[in-house]
Each structure stands twice: as structure tokens, then as C-alpha cells.
Tab-separated table of N, CA and C in Angstrom:
chain	number	residue	atom	x	y	z
A	1	MET	N	19.280	-38.805	-8.834
A	1	MET	CA	18.187	-39.605	-9.348
A	1	MET	C	18.212	-39.531	-10.867
A	2	THR	N	18.209	-40.649	-11.489
A	2	THR	CA	18.228	-40.728	-12.938
A	2	THR	C	16.923	-41.361	-13.417
A	3	LEU	N	16.311	-40.722	-14.407
A	3	LEU	CA	15.056	-41.219	-14.972
A	3	LEU	C	15.242	-41.520	-16.448
A	4	THR	N	14.506	-42.503	-16.905
A	4	THR	CA	14.503	-42.757	-18.344
A	4	THR	C	13.635	-41.694	-19.013
A	5	HIS	N	13.753	-41.583	-20.308
A	5	HIS	CA	12.955	-40.597	-21.040
A	5	HIS	C	11.461	-40.866	-20.869
A	6	ALA	N	11.081	-42.122	-20.922
A	6	ALA	CA	9.665	-42.485	-20.806
A	6	ALA	C	9.133	-42.150	-19.410
A	7	GLU	N	9.924	-42.437	-18.359
A	7	GLU	CA	9.479	-42.152	-16.993
A	7	GLU	C	9.378	-40.646	-16.758
A	8	PHE	N	10.340	-39.879	-17.282
A	8	PHE	CA	10.289	-38.423	-17.135
A	8	PHE	C	9.047	-37.862	-17.825
A	9	THR	N	8.765	-38.334	-19.046
A	9	THR	CA	7.600	-37.866	-19.789
A	9	THR	C	6.311	-38.247	-19.061
A	10	ARG	N	6.249	-39.450	-18.489
A	10	ARG	CA	5.064	-39.879	-17.754
A	10	ARG	C	4.829	-38.990	-16.533
A	11	ARG	N	5.890	-38.703	-15.770
A	11	ARG	CA	5.748	-37.860	-14.580
A	11	ARG	C	5.385	-36.422	-14.962
A	12	PHE	N	5.989	-35.935	-16.031
A	12	PHE	CA	5.692	-34.577	-16.486
A	12	PHE	C	4.245	-34.463	-16.957
A	13	ALA	N	3.745	-35.488	-17.639
A	13	ALA	CA	2.384	-35.470	-18.178
A	13	ALA	C	1.330	-35.467	-17.072
A	14	GLN	N	1.677	-35.910	-15.876
A	14	GLN	CA	0.724	-35.893	-14.771
A	14	GLN	C	0.397	-34.468	-14.334
A	15	HIS	N	1.253	-33.517	-14.652
A	15	HIS	CA	1.039	-32.122	-14.261
A	15	HIS	C	0.300	-31.315	-15.324
A	16	ILE	N	0.018	-31.906	-16.468
A	16	ILE	CA	-0.687	-31.211	-17.543
A	16	ILE	C	-2.182	-31.408	-17.348
A	17	LEU	N	-2.921	-30.294	-17.281
A	17	LEU	CA	-4.367	-30.367	-17.077
A	17	LEU	C	-5.078	-30.713	-18.378
A	18	PRO	N	-6.210	-31.414	-18.284
A	18	PRO	CA	-6.998	-31.710	-19.479
A	18	PRO	C	-7.530	-30.424	-20.114
A	19	HIS	N	-8.001	-30.543	-21.347
A	19	HIS	CA	-8.534	-29.409	-22.092
A	19	HIS	C	-9.694	-28.775	-21.331
A	20	ARG	N	-9.723	-27.438	-21.255
A	20	ARG	CA	-10.756	-26.621	-20.622
A	20	ARG	C	-10.735	-26.688	-19.095
A	21	PHE	N	-9.700	-27.257	-18.495
A	21	PHE	CA	-9.537	-27.216	-17.051
A	21	PHE	C	-8.616	-26.057	-16.707
A	22	VAL	N	-8.829	-25.470	-15.534
A	22	VAL	CA	-8.029	-24.324	-15.107
A	22	VAL	C	-7.436	-24.626	-13.740
A	23	ARG	N	-6.173	-24.332	-13.575
A	23	ARG	CA	-5.524	-24.528	-12.279
A	23	ARG	C	-5.865	-23.353	-11.366
A	24	ILE	N	-6.272	-23.650	-10.160
A	24	ILE	CA	-6.609	-22.615	-9.186
A	24	ILE	C	-5.479	-22.554	-8.171
A	25	ARG	N	-4.768	-21.442	-8.148
A	25	ARG	CA	-3.611	-21.326	-7.263
A	25	ARG	C	-4.007	-21.080	-5.820
A	26	HIS	N	-5.041	-20.290	-5.609
A	26	HIS	CA	-5.404	-19.907	-4.255
A	26	HIS	C	-6.709	-20.595	-3.873
A	27	TYR	N	-6.614	-21.872	-3.603
A	27	TYR	CA	-7.786	-22.670	-3.275
A	27	TYR	C	-7.490	-23.440	-1.994
A	28	GLY	N	-8.487	-23.617	-1.170
A	28	GLY	CA	-8.290	-24.377	0.064
A	28	GLY	C	-7.580	-23.549	1.116
A	29	MET	N	-6.519	-24.098	1.699
A	29	MET	CA	-5.803	-23.395	2.767
A	29	MET	C	-5.076	-22.156	2.264
A	30	LEU	N	-4.847	-22.057	0.974
A	30	LEU	CA	-4.151	-20.891	0.434
A	30	LEU	C	-5.091	-19.738	0.115
A	31	SER	N	-6.397	-19.942	0.197
A	31	SER	CA	-7.339	-18.879	-0.156
A	31	SER	C	-7.351	-17.791	0.906
A	32	ALA	N	-7.686	-16.577	0.491
A	32	ALA	CA	-7.676	-15.429	1.400
A	32	ALA	C	-8.754	-15.552	2.468
A	33	THR	N	-9.918	-16.088	2.122
A	33	THR	CA	-10.989	-16.207	3.111
A	33	THR	C	-10.644	-17.242	4.173
A	34	TRP	N	-9.975	-18.298	3.787
A	34	TRP	CA	-9.568	-19.299	4.767
A	34	TRP	C	-8.537	-18.710	5.715
A	35	LYS	N	-7.584	-17.991	5.174
A	35	LYS	CA	-6.549	-17.377	6.010
A	35	LYS	C	-7.163	-16.375	6.971
A	36	ARG	N	-8.144	-15.611	6.505
A	36	ARG	CA	-8.747	-14.566	7.321
A	36	ARG	C	-9.463	-15.146	8.534
A	37	GLY	N	-10.228	-16.190	8.351
A	37	GLY	CA	-11.055	-16.695	9.434
A	37	GLY	C	-10.457	-17.851	10.206
A	38	LYS	N	-10.062	-18.881	9.509
A	38	LYS	CA	-9.677	-20.117	10.175
A	38	LYS	C	-8.218	-20.149	10.608
A	39	LEU	N	-7.384	-19.307	10.030
A	39	LEU	CA	-5.971	-19.325	10.386
A	39	LEU	C	-5.764	-18.910	11.836
A	40	GLN	N	-6.482	-17.875	12.286
A	40	GLN	CA	-6.349	-17.435	13.676
A	40	GLN	C	-6.832	-18.526	14.630
A	41	THR	N	-7.924	-19.199	14.287
A	41	THR	CA	-8.442	-20.282	15.123
A	41	THR	C	-7.440	-21.426	15.201
A	42	LEU	N	-6.862	-21.774	14.078
A	42	LEU	CA	-5.875	-22.843	14.038
A	42	LEU	C	-4.633	-22.479	14.841
A	43	GLN	N	-4.199	-21.217	14.757
A	43	GLN	CA	-3.027	-20.785	15.515
A	43	GLN	C	-3.283	-20.843	17.016
A	44	THR	N	-4.485	-20.478	17.456
A	44	THR	CA	-4.784	-20.546	18.892
A	44	THR	C	-4.880	-21.993	19.360
A	45	GLN	N	-5.427	-22.881	18.543
A	45	GLN	CA	-5.516	-24.287	18.925
A	45	GLN	C	-4.138	-24.931	19.020
A	46	LEU	N	-3.227	-24.538	18.133
A	46	LEU	CA	-1.869	-25.086	18.151
A	46	LEU	C	-0.938	-24.299	19.066
A	47	LYS	N	-1.477	-23.263	19.726
A	47	LYS	CA	-0.723	-22.403	20.642
A	47	LYS	C	0.488	-21.770	19.953
A	48	ILE	N	0.231	-21.255	18.752
A	48	ILE	CA	1.257	-20.551	17.982
A	48	ILE	C	0.961	-19.067	18.070
A	49	LYS	N	1.986	-18.275	18.384
A	49	LYS	CA	1.800	-16.828	18.463
A	49	LYS	C	1.747	-16.257	17.047
A	50	PRO	N	0.732	-15.452	16.739
A	50	PRO	CA	0.705	-14.812	15.420
A	50	PRO	C	1.839	-13.798	15.323
A	51	PRO	N	2.380	-13.588	14.127
A	51	PRO	CA	3.488	-12.633	13.988
A	51	PRO	C	3.048	-11.218	14.338
A	52	GLN	N	3.903	-10.495	15.037
A	52	GLN	CA	3.620	-9.117	15.424
A	52	GLN	C	3.920	-8.197	14.245
A	53	LEU	N	2.956	-7.369	13.897
A	53	LEU	CA	3.139	-6.422	12.807
A	53	LEU	C	3.843	-5.180	13.328
A	54	LYS	N	4.781	-4.675	12.552
A	54	LYS	CA	5.481	-3.460	12.934
A	54	LYS	C	4.579	-2.259	12.691
A	55	VAL	N	4.555	-1.351	13.645
A	55	VAL	CA	3.750	-0.142	13.521
A	55	VAL	C	4.526	0.850	12.668
A	56	LYS	N	3.899	1.292	11.585
A	56	LYS	CA	4.552	2.258	10.708
A	56	LYS	C	4.260	3.662	11.212
A	57	THR	N	5.275	4.461	11.311
A	57	THR	CA	5.095	5.836	11.748
A	57	THR	C	4.757	6.712	10.546
A	58	LEU	N	3.928	7.709	10.767
A	58	LEU	CA	3.552	8.608	9.685
A	58	LEU	C	4.617	9.664	9.436
A	59	LEU	N	5.460	9.914	10.433
A	59	LEU	CA	6.513	10.907	10.270
A	59	LEU	C	7.706	10.246	9.600
A	60	LYS	N	8.088	10.776	8.465
A	60	LYS	CA	9.207	10.214	7.717
A	60	LYS	C	10.383	11.166	7.770
A	61	LYS	N	11.557	10.621	7.627
A	61	LYS	CA	12.759	11.447	7.650
A	61	LYS	C	13.106	11.894	6.238
A	62	CYS	N	13.793	13.010	6.171
A	62	CYS	CA	14.227	13.566	4.897
A	62	CYS	C	15.182	12.580	4.224
A	63	PRO	N	14.979	12.255	2.924
A	63	PRO	CA	15.863	11.305	2.264
A	63	PRO	C	17.273	11.849	2.042
A	64	CYS	N	17.437	13.167	2.084
A	64	CYS	CA	18.762	13.754	1.853
A	64	CYS	C	19.589	13.826	3.135
A	65	CYS	N	19.056	14.522	4.148
A	65	CYS	CA	19.846	14.753	5.357
A	65	CYS	C	19.593	13.714	6.440
A	66	LYS	N	18.539	12.937	6.339
A	66	LYS	CA	18.168	11.896	7.295
A	66	LYS	C	17.901	12.421	8.707
A	67	THR	N	17.747	13.735	8.865
A	67	THR	CA	17.483	14.277	10.195
A	67	THR	C	16.147	14.999	10.257
A	68	GLY	N	15.786	15.706	9.205
A	68	GLY	CA	14.534	16.460	9.208
A	68	GLY	C	13.325	15.538	9.150
A	69	THR	N	12.180	16.061	9.538
A	69	THR	CA	10.944	15.288	9.530
A	69	THR	C	10.028	15.805	8.428
A	70	LEU	N	9.525	14.900	7.593
A	70	LEU	CA	8.603	15.260	6.523
A	70	LEU	C	7.173	15.072	7.010
A	71	VAL	N	6.325	16.046	6.712
A	71	VAL	CA	4.921	15.986	7.093
A	71	VAL	C	4.089	16.022	5.815
A	72	THR	N	3.135	15.104	5.678
A	72	THR	CA	2.272	15.056	4.501
A	72	THR	C	1.250	16.177	4.575
A	73	ILE	N	1.238	17.033	3.549
A	73	ILE	CA	0.300	18.149	3.499
A	73	ILE	C	-0.889	17.791	2.622
A	74	ASP	N	-0.624	17.200	1.452
A	74	ASP	CA	-1.689	16.855	0.528
A	74	ASP	C	-1.282	15.599	-0.225
A	75	VAL	N	-2.239	14.773	-0.565
A	75	VAL	CA	-1.984	13.555	-1.314
A	75	VAL	C	-2.772	13.634	-2.612
A	76	PHE	N	-2.081	13.498	-3.741
A	76	PHE	CA	-2.724	13.524	-5.045
A	76	PHE	C	-3.216	12.128	-5.394
A	77	GLY	N	-4.295	12.063	-6.165
A	77	GLY	CA	-4.826	10.788	-6.609
A	77	GLY	C	-3.896	10.143	-7.617
A	78	LYS	N	-4.188	8.893	-7.975
A	78	LYS	CA	-3.347	8.162	-8.901
A	78	LYS	C	-3.516	8.634	-10.338
A	79	ARG	N	-4.585	9.365	-10.621
A	79	ARG	CA	-4.870	9.755	-12.001
A	79	ARG	C	-4.564	11.212	-12.281
A	80	GLY	N	-3.787	11.864	-11.462
A	80	GLY	CA	-3.406	13.239	-11.732
A	80	GLY	C	-3.711	14.162	-10.577
A	81	PRO	N	-3.361	15.438	-10.733
A	81	PRO	CA	-3.575	16.395	-9.651
A	81	PRO	C	-5.056	16.720	-9.473
A	82	PRO	N	-5.428	17.265	-8.316
A	82	PRO	CA	-6.823	17.656	-8.102
A	82	PRO	C	-7.257	18.729	-9.091
A	83	LYS	N	-8.553	18.814	-9.344
A	83	LYS	CA	-9.069	19.759	-10.325
A	83	LYS	C	-8.794	21.198	-9.940
A	84	LYS	N	-8.684	21.483	-8.647
A	84	LYS	CA	-8.443	22.869	-8.245
A	84	LYS	C	-7.036	23.336	-8.622
A	85	TYR	N	-6.137	22.423	-8.997
A	85	TYR	CA	-4.784	22.801	-9.393
A	85	TYR	C	-4.534	22.636	-10.884
A	86	LEU	N	-5.576	22.447	-11.677
A	86	LEU	CA	-5.396	22.301	-13.120
A	86	LEU	C	-4.976	23.633	-13.735
A	87	PRO	N	-4.158	23.611	-14.794
A	87	PRO	CA	-3.726	24.864	-15.429
A	87	PRO	C	-4.889	25.581	-16.111
A	88	VAL	N	-4.765	26.897	-16.232
A	88	VAL	CA	-5.802	27.732	-16.835
A	88	VAL	C	-5.431	27.992	-18.286
A	89	ARG	N	-6.425	27.848	-19.196
A	89	ARG	CA	-6.189	28.132	-20.616
A	89	ARG	C	-6.610	29.568	-20.911
A	90	GLN	N	-5.730	30.313	-21.572
A	90	GLN	CA	-6.055	31.678	-21.976
A	90	GLN	C	-5.630	31.860	-23.424
A	91	ALA	N	-6.550	32.297	-24.245
A	91	ALA	CA	-6.318	32.577	-25.663
A	91	ALA	C	-5.729	31.365	-26.382
A	92	GLY	N	-6.179	30.175	-26.021
A	92	GLY	CA	-5.742	28.976	-26.717
A	92	GLY	C	-4.373	28.476	-26.299
A	93	LEU	N	-3.683	29.197	-25.430
A	93	LEU	CA	-2.366	28.767	-24.968
A	93	LEU	C	-2.482	28.222	-23.549
A	94	LEU	N	-1.720	27.248	-23.267
A	94	LEU	CA	-1.728	26.652	-21.936
A	94	LEU	C	-0.720	27.388	-21.072
A	95	GLU	N	-1.214	28.024	-20.045
A	95	GLU	CA	-0.340	28.758	-19.134
A	95	GLU	C	0.361	27.775	-18.206
A	96	LYS	N	1.578	28.084	-17.850
A	96	LYS	CA	2.319	27.225	-16.943
A	96	LYS	C	1.969	27.510	-15.489
A	97	GLN	N	1.348	28.646	-15.250
A	97	GLN	CA	1.009	29.018	-13.887
A	97	GLN	C	-0.199	28.204	-13.426
A	98	MET	N	-0.113	27.649	-12.222
A	98	MET	CA	-1.205	26.868	-11.662
A	98	MET	C	-2.100	27.790	-10.850
A	99	VAL	N	-3.363	27.883	-11.262
A	99	VAL	CA	-4.310	28.752	-10.582
A	99	VAL	C	-5.457	27.888	-10.085
A	100	PRO	N	-5.844	28.033	-8.805
A	100	PRO	CA	-6.969	27.234	-8.307
A	100	PRO	C	-8.255	27.555	-9.058
A	101	VAL	N	-9.013	26.516	-9.421
A	101	VAL	CA	-10.293	26.664	-10.099
A	101	VAL	C	-11.374	26.678	-9.031
A	102	VAL	N	-12.254	27.678	-9.097
A	102	VAL	CA	-13.304	27.803	-8.079
A	102	VAL	C	-14.588	27.207	-8.551
């Protein structure tokens, strides 16, 4: 397909929004609330099977040997270790030893 410069510019200009307008990407059928409620209803009316989600197992294998099983003992928050594991300050120096804070 070959376009003239004027036709290309005209078609391209149709996609430019006027001043102070904002494009909404997730509106209508693409919105999360529509997908949550009406998508299941639409799938049942059209007799479409919803995709089966894979069940994730909590037991993970060792990344090195691929045979051992890893068990989660404690999960740290995203902003650092728990306060009970913070280092103890003595005489203005930061000790490397981790001592639980009571």
C-alpha cells in the first residue's frame, strides 16, 4: 500500500488527541471491573471454557541440585529485615552480630 504524503499525514493526525484530552487505555471491555464481572457471564453464554489456572506448589526444589526441597521458614518485608533482627549498636560502633531486640 502506497500513500501520498498528504494522505499519510491526514491518517496520522486522526490519532492525535486534542489539547487537554487523555487517552484511556483500560476502558470498556479492557477495564478490570468489566473483566471481573461480565467476562465470566459472557464466557458461559458463548459456551467457552475459562482457562484452567495451574496450581502452584509451595514446595520448591533446590536451584543447585534440583532434588532437595526448600521450605519457607520466614519471609522478610520489602523494606528490610524485621526489627527483631536489627544490629545492636555498642559504643558508637555498629556490630556485625545480629541480636534479637526484645
